[in-house]
Amino acid sequence: MSYVGPDFEPAPPRRSALRRPLTVAVAALVPGALAGWLLWQVTGDSEGSAGAGGGTAAPASSSAAAAPAPSGESGEPTAGDGADPTPAEPTPADSAPSAPSSASAPAASGPLKGKVVVVDPGHNPGNFEHATEINRQVDIGTNRKECDTTGTASDAGYREADFTLDVARRLRTALQQQGATVRFTQDDDRPWGPCVDERARIGNDAGADAVVSIHADGSGAGNRGFHVILPGAVRAGGADTRAIVGPSRELGARIAGRFVAVTGSAPANYVGDGTGLVTREDLGGLNLSTVPKVFIECGNMRDSADLVLLSSGAWRQKAAQGISEGIVSFLRT
Ligand code: ZN
C-alpha cells in the first residue's frame, strides 16, 4: 500500500505531468484545514453547511455489491459511547435480516482501482437485544474489554448504530464511485456485533489499504463537533500498532481536513484541543489493527445542535463525502 511518500503507481506518461501538481494541491489541503480550524476556534461557529471545496464525485453507478458479509463487527466504545447508551427504543427482535452485501466487486476504473477499503459501521442495531453477548470480554492485546457496546442514542431514540450504518452505506457508494473495493464489518446482516477484535481482524485479513470506523459520540450537551481517533503506539499481547501509527495519523488528518471542508462542521470543542484529532491506546479496534485505521466521531448525539446535523440525510451525505475524499487523498498520495 502506499500511504506515504511518492506515488508508487506506474502512472501513464501522459498523466505524469499532472500528478505532481495534484500531489501538491492535496498536501496543501491539510494546512488549509488547520487554518480553518483556528478560525472555527475564534468564531466558535460551527454551523454545518459550508461545503467549501468539497465537491461531489460525479455520480456514477455503484458497482453491484455482491459477496456476502464477512461477519464483521462494528463498534467500539469511544469517549462518550457506552457511557450513556440510552437504549431509547428497543430494537425489534427481527431487526437484523439478511442484508444484501458487505463487499463490493471492484469498480471498472477510478483512482482507487485496486484499493481495498474496509468500512466499520460502529455498533449494531441488534446490540441492544444482546447484552450478554456483547458484554463478554475479549482480548484486545493491551487489556480485556467488552466485545462491543450498544452505542449511544438521542433522547428521541435515534440510535448511533442506525446513524453509523447510514453514513457507512453512503460512504461505500462514494468509494465505489472512485473505483475502490469496499468491505463492511457488518451491514445489519447479523444479530449483534461483531466484537471489536473481530472488527480489527476483518480489516487485517482483507489486507485493507485503509480502514475507517464510523461513530457518533454520546458526550454531554454543549460538547459539539467531530473528532478523528488515531491509534497510539502500543505493543502488548496481540497488539502492536507501531507500524500503523504514522500512516494512520496521515489518514486521519486527511479525513479530518476534508470533513471540515465538506460538512463545515468544526473540530470537537471538548477533546483534541481544537485539532479534531485524538490519539487513544484503549480501543481494541485500533490496537489490534495491522493496517492504517482510524475512527471518526462525526458529532455528539447528546447535543441538540449536533443532533440536528446528525439527523439530516443531507448532512450525512456530506459527512460520507468528506470521509471519502479524505480516504481518496490518502490513497492517492
Ligand atoms: Zn460509537
Short mmCIF file of C-alpha atoms and ligand atoms in Angstrom, two decimals:
data_model
loop_
_atom_site.label_atom_id
_atom_site.label_comp_id
_atom_site.label_asym_id
_atom_site.label_seq_id
_atom_site.Cartn_x
_atom_site.Cartn_y
_atom_site.Cartn_z
CA MET A 1 0.00 0.00 0.00
CA SER A 2 1.18 3.49 -0.49
CA TYR A 3 0.15 5.62 2.37
CA VAL A 4 3.06 7.97 2.42
CA GLY A 5 5.70 9.24 0.16
CA PRO A 6 5.84 9.04 -3.56
CA ASP A 7 3.19 7.65 -5.69
CA PHE A 8 4.05 4.07 -6.44
CA GLU A 9 1.57 3.67 -9.17
CA PRO A 10 3.08 3.46 -12.62
CA ALA A 11 1.24 6.43 -13.98
CA PRO A 12 0.94 6.58 -17.71
CA PRO A 13 3.46 9.05 -19.11
CA ARG A 14 0.65 11.18 -20.42
CA ARG A 15 -0.60 11.80 -16.93
CA SER A 16 2.68 12.20 -15.16
CA ALA A 17 2.74 15.93 -15.68
CA LEU A 18 -0.46 16.19 -13.75
CA ARG A 19 0.48 14.09 -10.82
CA ARG A 20 2.91 16.40 -9.15
CA PRO A 21 0.60 19.41 -9.07
CA LEU A 22 -2.14 17.18 -7.79
CA THR A 23 0.02 15.93 -5.01
CA VAL A 24 0.98 19.43 -4.05
CA ALA A 25 -2.60 20.52 -4.08
CA VAL A 26 -3.60 17.68 -1.85
CA ALA A 27 -0.77 18.39 0.54
CA ALA A 28 -1.93 21.96 0.74
CA LEU A 29 -5.30 20.86 1.99
CA VAL A 30 -4.05 19.88 5.39
CA PRO A 31 -2.54 23.23 6.37
CA GLY A 32 -5.59 24.86 4.88
CA ALA A 33 -7.82 22.81 7.07
CA LEU A 34 -5.75 23.67 10.11
CA ALA A 35 -6.15 27.33 9.37
CA GLY A 36 -9.84 26.77 9.07
CA TRP A 37 -9.91 25.07 12.42
CA LEU A 38 -8.22 28.01 14.06
CA LEU A 39 -10.85 30.21 12.56
CA TRP A 40 -13.53 27.96 13.94
CA GLN A 41 -11.99 28.25 17.34
CA VAL A 42 -12.04 32.01 17.19
CA THR A 43 -15.55 32.37 15.95
CA GLY A 44 -16.99 29.44 17.77
CA ASP A 45 -19.25 28.97 14.82
CA SER A 46 -19.86 25.51 13.63
CA GLU A 47 -22.91 25.67 11.52
CA GLY A 48 -22.82 22.69 9.28
CA SER A 49 -23.14 23.64 5.72
CA ALA A 50 -20.07 25.23 4.33
CA GLY A 51 -19.19 22.65 1.76
CA ALA A 52 -16.20 24.68 0.76
CA GLY A 53 -14.31 22.84 -1.87
CA GLY A 54 -15.99 19.65 -1.01
CA GLY A 55 -17.07 18.81 -4.41
CA THR A 56 -19.07 15.81 -5.11
CA ALA A 57 -17.85 12.94 -7.08
CA ALA A 58 -19.50 12.64 -10.38
CA PRO A 59 -22.49 10.44 -9.96
CA ALA A 60 -21.75 7.04 -11.21
CA SER A 61 -23.46 3.80 -10.82
CA SER A 62 -22.12 1.96 -7.90
CA SER A 63 -20.82 -1.36 -8.82
CA ALA A 64 -23.01 -4.18 -7.89
CA ALA A 65 -22.27 -5.35 -4.47
CA ALA A 66 -22.04 -9.00 -4.16
CA ALA A 67 -20.14 -11.04 -1.72
CA PRO A 68 -21.87 -11.98 1.47
CA ALA A 69 -20.94 -10.10 4.54
CA PRO A 70 -17.90 -11.43 6.29
CA SER A 71 -19.45 -11.44 9.69
CA GLY A 72 -17.76 -8.25 10.52
CA GLU A 73 -18.06 -6.35 13.63
CA SER A 74 -18.98 -2.88 14.34
CA GLY A 75 -18.32 -0.57 17.00
CA GLU A 76 -16.19 0.03 19.84
CA PRO A 77 -16.77 2.23 22.77
CA THR A 78 -15.33 5.64 22.29
CA ALA A 79 -15.08 8.59 24.55
CA GLY A 80 -18.70 9.14 25.18
CA ASP A 81 -20.06 5.97 23.70
CA GLY A 82 -21.15 3.43 26.10
CA ALA A 83 -21.13 5.98 28.83
CA ASP A 84 -24.80 6.58 28.33
CA PRO A 85 -26.16 4.04 25.95
CA THR A 86 -29.70 5.22 26.46
CA PRO A 87 -31.48 2.42 24.73
CA ALA A 88 -34.28 4.74 23.89
CA GLU A 89 -36.24 2.39 21.76
CA PRO A 90 -35.90 -1.32 21.87
CA THR A 91 -34.91 -2.79 18.63
CA PRO A 92 -37.43 -5.08 17.09
CA ALA A 93 -36.27 -8.59 17.59
CA ASP A 94 -36.12 -9.19 13.91
CA SER A 95 -34.14 -6.12 13.09
CA ALA A 96 -31.29 -7.97 11.55
CA PRO A 97 -32.49 -9.50 8.37
CA SER A 98 -30.00 -10.83 5.95
CA ALA A 99 -28.88 -7.71 4.29
CA PRO A 100 -27.60 -7.64 0.77
CA SER A 101 -23.91 -7.41 0.94
CA SER A 102 -20.91 -6.14 2.71
CA ALA A 103 -18.40 -6.32 0.00
CA SER A 104 -18.33 -4.89 -3.42
CA ALA A 105 -16.98 -6.01 -6.69
CA PRO A 106 -14.09 -3.85 -7.81
CA ALA A 107 -15.18 -0.99 -9.96
CA ALA A 108 -14.02 -0.98 -13.52
CA SER A 109 -11.98 2.14 -13.11
CA GLY A 110 -11.27 5.09 -10.92
CA PRO A 111 -8.39 6.45 -8.85
CA LEU A 112 -8.92 3.80 -6.18
CA LYS A 113 -8.98 0.88 -8.57
CA GLY A 114 -7.21 -1.99 -6.88
CA LYS A 115 -7.52 -0.44 -3.42
CA VAL A 116 -9.38 -2.15 -0.62
CA VAL A 117 -11.18 -0.03 1.95
CA VAL A 118 -12.84 -1.61 4.96
CA VAL A 119 -15.68 0.42 6.44
CA ASP A 120 -16.67 -0.38 10.02
CA PRO A 121 -20.15 0.85 10.96
CA GLY A 122 -19.88 1.29 14.72
CA HIS A 123 -22.01 -0.97 16.93
CA ASN A 124 -25.00 -2.85 15.58
CA PRO A 125 -28.70 -2.03 15.94
CA GLY A 126 -29.19 -5.51 17.37
CA ASN A 127 -26.71 -4.99 20.20
CA PHE A 128 -29.49 -3.59 22.40
CA GLU A 129 -31.10 -7.01 22.34
CA HIS A 130 -27.95 -8.99 23.04
CA ALA A 131 -26.46 -7.65 26.23
CA THR A 132 -24.99 -10.98 27.27
CA GLU A 133 -23.18 -11.50 24.00
CA ILE A 134 -21.76 -8.00 23.69
CA ASN A 135 -20.75 -7.75 27.33
CA ARG A 136 -18.46 -10.73 27.24
CA GLN A 137 -14.81 -9.84 27.45
CA VAL A 138 -12.41 -10.12 24.55
CA ASP A 139 -8.65 -9.77 24.43
CA ILE A 140 -7.51 -6.51 22.87
CA GLY A 141 -3.82 -7.11 23.45
CA THR A 142 -3.32 -4.38 25.98
CA ASN A 143 -6.29 -5.38 28.06
CA ARG A 144 -9.59 -7.19 28.09
CA LYS A 145 -12.70 -5.33 27.14
CA GLU A 146 -16.34 -5.77 26.28
CA CYS A 147 -16.98 -7.43 22.93
CA ASP A 148 -18.97 -4.43 21.76
CA THR A 149 -21.35 -1.81 23.10
CA THR A 150 -24.79 -0.61 22.13
CA GLY A 151 -23.54 2.81 21.18
CA THR A 152 -25.38 5.93 22.20
CA ALA A 153 -28.77 7.30 21.12
CA SER A 154 -30.67 10.55 21.14
CA ASP A 155 -33.47 11.18 23.63
CA ALA A 156 -35.92 10.62 20.82
CA GLY A 157 -34.47 7.22 20.11
CA TYR A 158 -32.23 7.85 17.10
CA ARG A 159 -29.59 5.23 17.63
CA GLU A 160 -25.92 5.67 16.88
CA ALA A 161 -25.97 2.22 15.30
CA ASP A 162 -28.51 3.43 12.73
CA PHE A 163 -26.52 6.57 12.08
CA THR A 164 -23.31 4.65 11.53
CA LEU A 165 -24.90 2.26 9.06
CA ASP A 166 -26.41 5.08 7.04
CA VAL A 167 -23.16 7.03 6.80
CA ALA A 168 -21.24 3.83 6.05
CA ARG A 169 -23.55 2.92 3.17
CA ARG A 170 -23.27 6.41 1.69
CA LEU A 171 -19.51 6.17 2.10
CA ARG A 172 -19.46 2.81 0.34
CA THR A 173 -21.23 4.29 -2.66
CA ALA A 174 -18.82 7.23 -2.78
CA LEU A 175 -15.77 5.00 -2.55
CA GLN A 176 -17.07 2.59 -5.16
CA GLN A 177 -17.53 5.52 -7.50
CA GLN A 178 -13.81 6.12 -7.06
CA GLY A 179 -13.07 2.55 -8.00
CA ALA A 180 -12.39 1.11 -4.55
CA THR A 181 -13.31 -2.35 -3.38
CA VAL A 182 -15.26 -1.82 -0.19
CA ARG A 183 -15.91 -4.31 2.56
CA PHE A 184 -18.06 -3.82 5.64
CA THR A 185 -17.51 -5.34 9.05
CA GLN A 186 -21.28 -5.58 9.45
CA ASP A 187 -24.21 -4.38 7.40
CA ASP A 188 -27.07 -5.08 9.81
CA ASP A 189 -26.81 -8.58 8.47
CA ARG A 190 -26.13 -10.30 11.76
CA PRO A 191 -27.98 -10.19 15.10
CA TRP A 192 -25.25 -8.38 17.02
CA GLY A 193 -21.60 -7.38 16.96
CA PRO A 194 -19.14 -8.37 15.76
CA CYS A 195 -16.76 -7.94 18.66
CA VAL A 196 -14.07 -5.31 18.44
CA ASP A 197 -11.30 -7.85 17.99
CA GLU A 198 -13.10 -9.35 15.04
CA ARG A 199 -13.69 -5.91 13.57
CA ALA A 200 -9.94 -5.36 13.58
CA ARG A 201 -9.31 -8.81 12.14
CA ILE A 202 -11.61 -8.18 9.20
CA GLY A 203 -9.54 -5.18 8.12
CA ASN A 204 -6.32 -7.10 8.64
CA ASP A 205 -7.47 -10.19 6.75
CA ALA A 206 -8.72 -8.05 3.88
CA GLY A 207 -5.27 -6.53 3.58
CA ALA A 208 -7.06 -3.21 3.64
CA ASP A 209 -5.27 -0.14 2.36
CA ALA A 210 -7.36 1.91 4.78
CA VAL A 211 -9.99 1.23 7.43
CA VAL A 212 -12.40 3.73 8.91
CA SER A 213 -14.75 3.06 11.80
CA ILE A 214 -17.83 5.28 11.80
CA HIS A 215 -19.32 6.59 15.06
CA ALA A 216 -21.21 9.42 16.70
CA ASP A 217 -20.41 10.37 20.25
CA GLY A 218 -22.54 10.30 23.37
CA SER A 219 -20.95 13.14 25.30
CA GLY A 220 -22.63 15.87 27.33
CA ALA A 221 -24.86 18.59 25.93
CA GLY A 222 -22.80 21.55 24.79
CA ASN A 223 -19.99 19.33 23.61
CA ARG A 224 -20.01 19.71 19.86
CA GLY A 225 -18.08 18.88 16.75
CA PHE A 226 -16.31 15.91 15.24
CA HIS A 227 -13.06 14.20 16.03
CA VAL A 228 -10.94 11.54 14.42
CA ILE A 229 -9.39 8.96 16.74
CA LEU A 230 -5.89 7.77 15.88
CA PRO A 231 -4.15 4.67 17.23
CA GLY A 232 -1.46 5.32 19.81
CA ALA A 233 1.71 3.25 19.80
CA VAL A 234 1.07 0.12 21.81
CA ARG A 235 2.79 -3.22 22.00
CA ALA A 236 1.28 -5.81 24.26
CA GLY A 237 -0.09 -9.27 23.74
CA GLY A 238 -1.54 -9.44 20.25
CA ALA A 239 -1.39 -5.68 19.81
CA ASP A 240 1.43 -3.93 18.03
CA THR A 241 0.47 -0.67 16.37
CA ARG A 242 3.94 0.76 15.88
CA ALA A 243 3.88 0.23 12.14
CA ILE A 244 0.49 1.83 11.62
CA VAL A 245 0.72 4.87 13.87
CA GLY A 246 2.32 7.03 11.18
CA PRO A 247 0.12 6.11 8.25
CA SER A 248 -2.99 6.14 10.41
CA ARG A 249 -2.21 9.69 11.50
CA GLU A 250 -1.85 10.68 7.88
CA LEU A 251 -5.14 9.00 7.04
CA GLY A 252 -6.85 10.69 9.98
CA ALA A 253 -5.51 14.13 9.18
CA ARG A 254 -6.71 13.90 5.61
CA ILE A 255 -10.14 12.70 6.64
CA ALA A 256 -10.39 15.49 9.21
CA GLY A 257 -9.35 18.09 6.66
CA ARG A 258 -11.88 17.00 4.07
CA PHE A 259 -14.59 16.53 6.71
CA VAL A 260 -14.19 20.16 7.74
CA ALA A 261 -14.24 21.31 4.15
CA VAL A 262 -17.28 19.35 3.04
CA THR A 263 -19.52 19.42 6.12
CA GLY A 264 -18.48 22.78 7.53
CA SER A 265 -18.50 21.19 10.97
CA ALA A 266 -15.90 22.23 13.49
CA PRO A 267 -13.45 20.02 15.34
CA ALA A 268 -14.72 18.91 18.73
CA ASN A 269 -14.74 21.58 21.40
CA TYR A 270 -14.34 19.03 24.20
CA VAL A 271 -11.43 16.80 23.16
CA GLY A 272 -8.40 17.19 20.92
CA ASP A 273 -7.63 20.82 21.78
CA GLY A 274 -9.41 22.03 18.69
CA THR A 275 -7.42 19.89 16.31
CA GLY A 276 -10.14 17.33 15.64
CA LEU A 277 -7.55 14.62 16.26
CA VAL A 278 -7.37 12.46 19.36
CA THR A 279 -4.94 9.61 19.99
CA ARG A 280 -6.10 6.68 22.06
CA GLU A 281 -4.48 3.49 23.25
CA ASP A 282 -7.52 1.79 24.76
CA LEU A 283 -9.54 0.82 21.71
CA GLY A 284 -9.28 -2.78 20.63
CA GLY A 285 -10.40 -1.95 17.12
CA LEU A 286 -7.29 0.20 16.74
CA ASN A 287 -4.86 -1.71 18.94
CA LEU A 288 -5.35 -4.93 17.03
CA SER A 289 -5.18 -3.37 13.59
CA THR A 290 -2.19 -4.08 11.37
CA VAL A 291 -3.38 -1.77 8.61
CA PRO A 292 -3.92 2.02 8.65
CA LYS A 293 -7.09 2.65 10.61
CA VAL A 294 -8.94 5.49 12.32
CA PHE A 295 -12.27 6.09 14.00
CA ILE A 296 -14.36 9.14 13.32
CA GLU A 297 -16.87 10.52 15.80
CA CYS A 298 -18.97 12.59 13.41
CA GLY A 299 -20.68 14.64 16.10
CA ASN A 300 -22.31 14.37 19.51
CA MET A 301 -25.76 12.79 19.53
CA ARG A 302 -26.38 14.10 23.04
CA ASP A 303 -26.05 17.71 21.95
CA SER A 304 -29.20 19.17 20.42
CA ALA A 305 -27.41 21.30 17.84
CA ASP A 306 -25.18 18.46 16.68
CA LEU A 307 -28.18 16.15 16.65
CA VAL A 308 -29.90 18.36 14.10
CA LEU A 309 -26.98 17.75 11.76
CA LEU A 310 -26.63 14.05 12.51
CA SER A 311 -30.35 13.55 11.90
CA SER A 312 -30.21 15.12 8.45
CA GLY A 313 -29.79 12.85 5.48
CA ALA A 314 -28.28 15.73 3.51
CA TRP A 315 -25.70 16.30 6.23
CA ARG A 316 -24.90 12.60 6.46
CA GLN A 317 -24.26 12.62 2.74
CA LYS A 318 -21.77 15.43 3.26
CA ALA A 319 -20.17 13.52 6.10
CA ALA A 320 -19.74 10.47 3.90
CA GLN A 321 -18.40 12.60 1.09
CA GLY A 322 -15.86 14.27 3.36
CA ILE A 323 -14.66 10.93 4.70
CA SER A 324 -14.45 9.52 1.18
CA GLU A 325 -12.42 12.45 -0.06
CA GLY A 326 -10.03 12.06 2.86
CA ILE A 327 -9.52 8.39 2.04
CA VAL A 328 -9.04 9.16 -1.64
CA SER A 329 -6.47 11.81 -0.76
CA PHE A 330 -4.62 9.36 1.49
CA LEU A 331 -4.60 6.52 -1.00
CA ARG A 332 -3.52 8.65 -3.93
CA THR A 333 -0.57 10.20 -2.17
ZN ZN B 1 -19.66 4.53 18.84
#
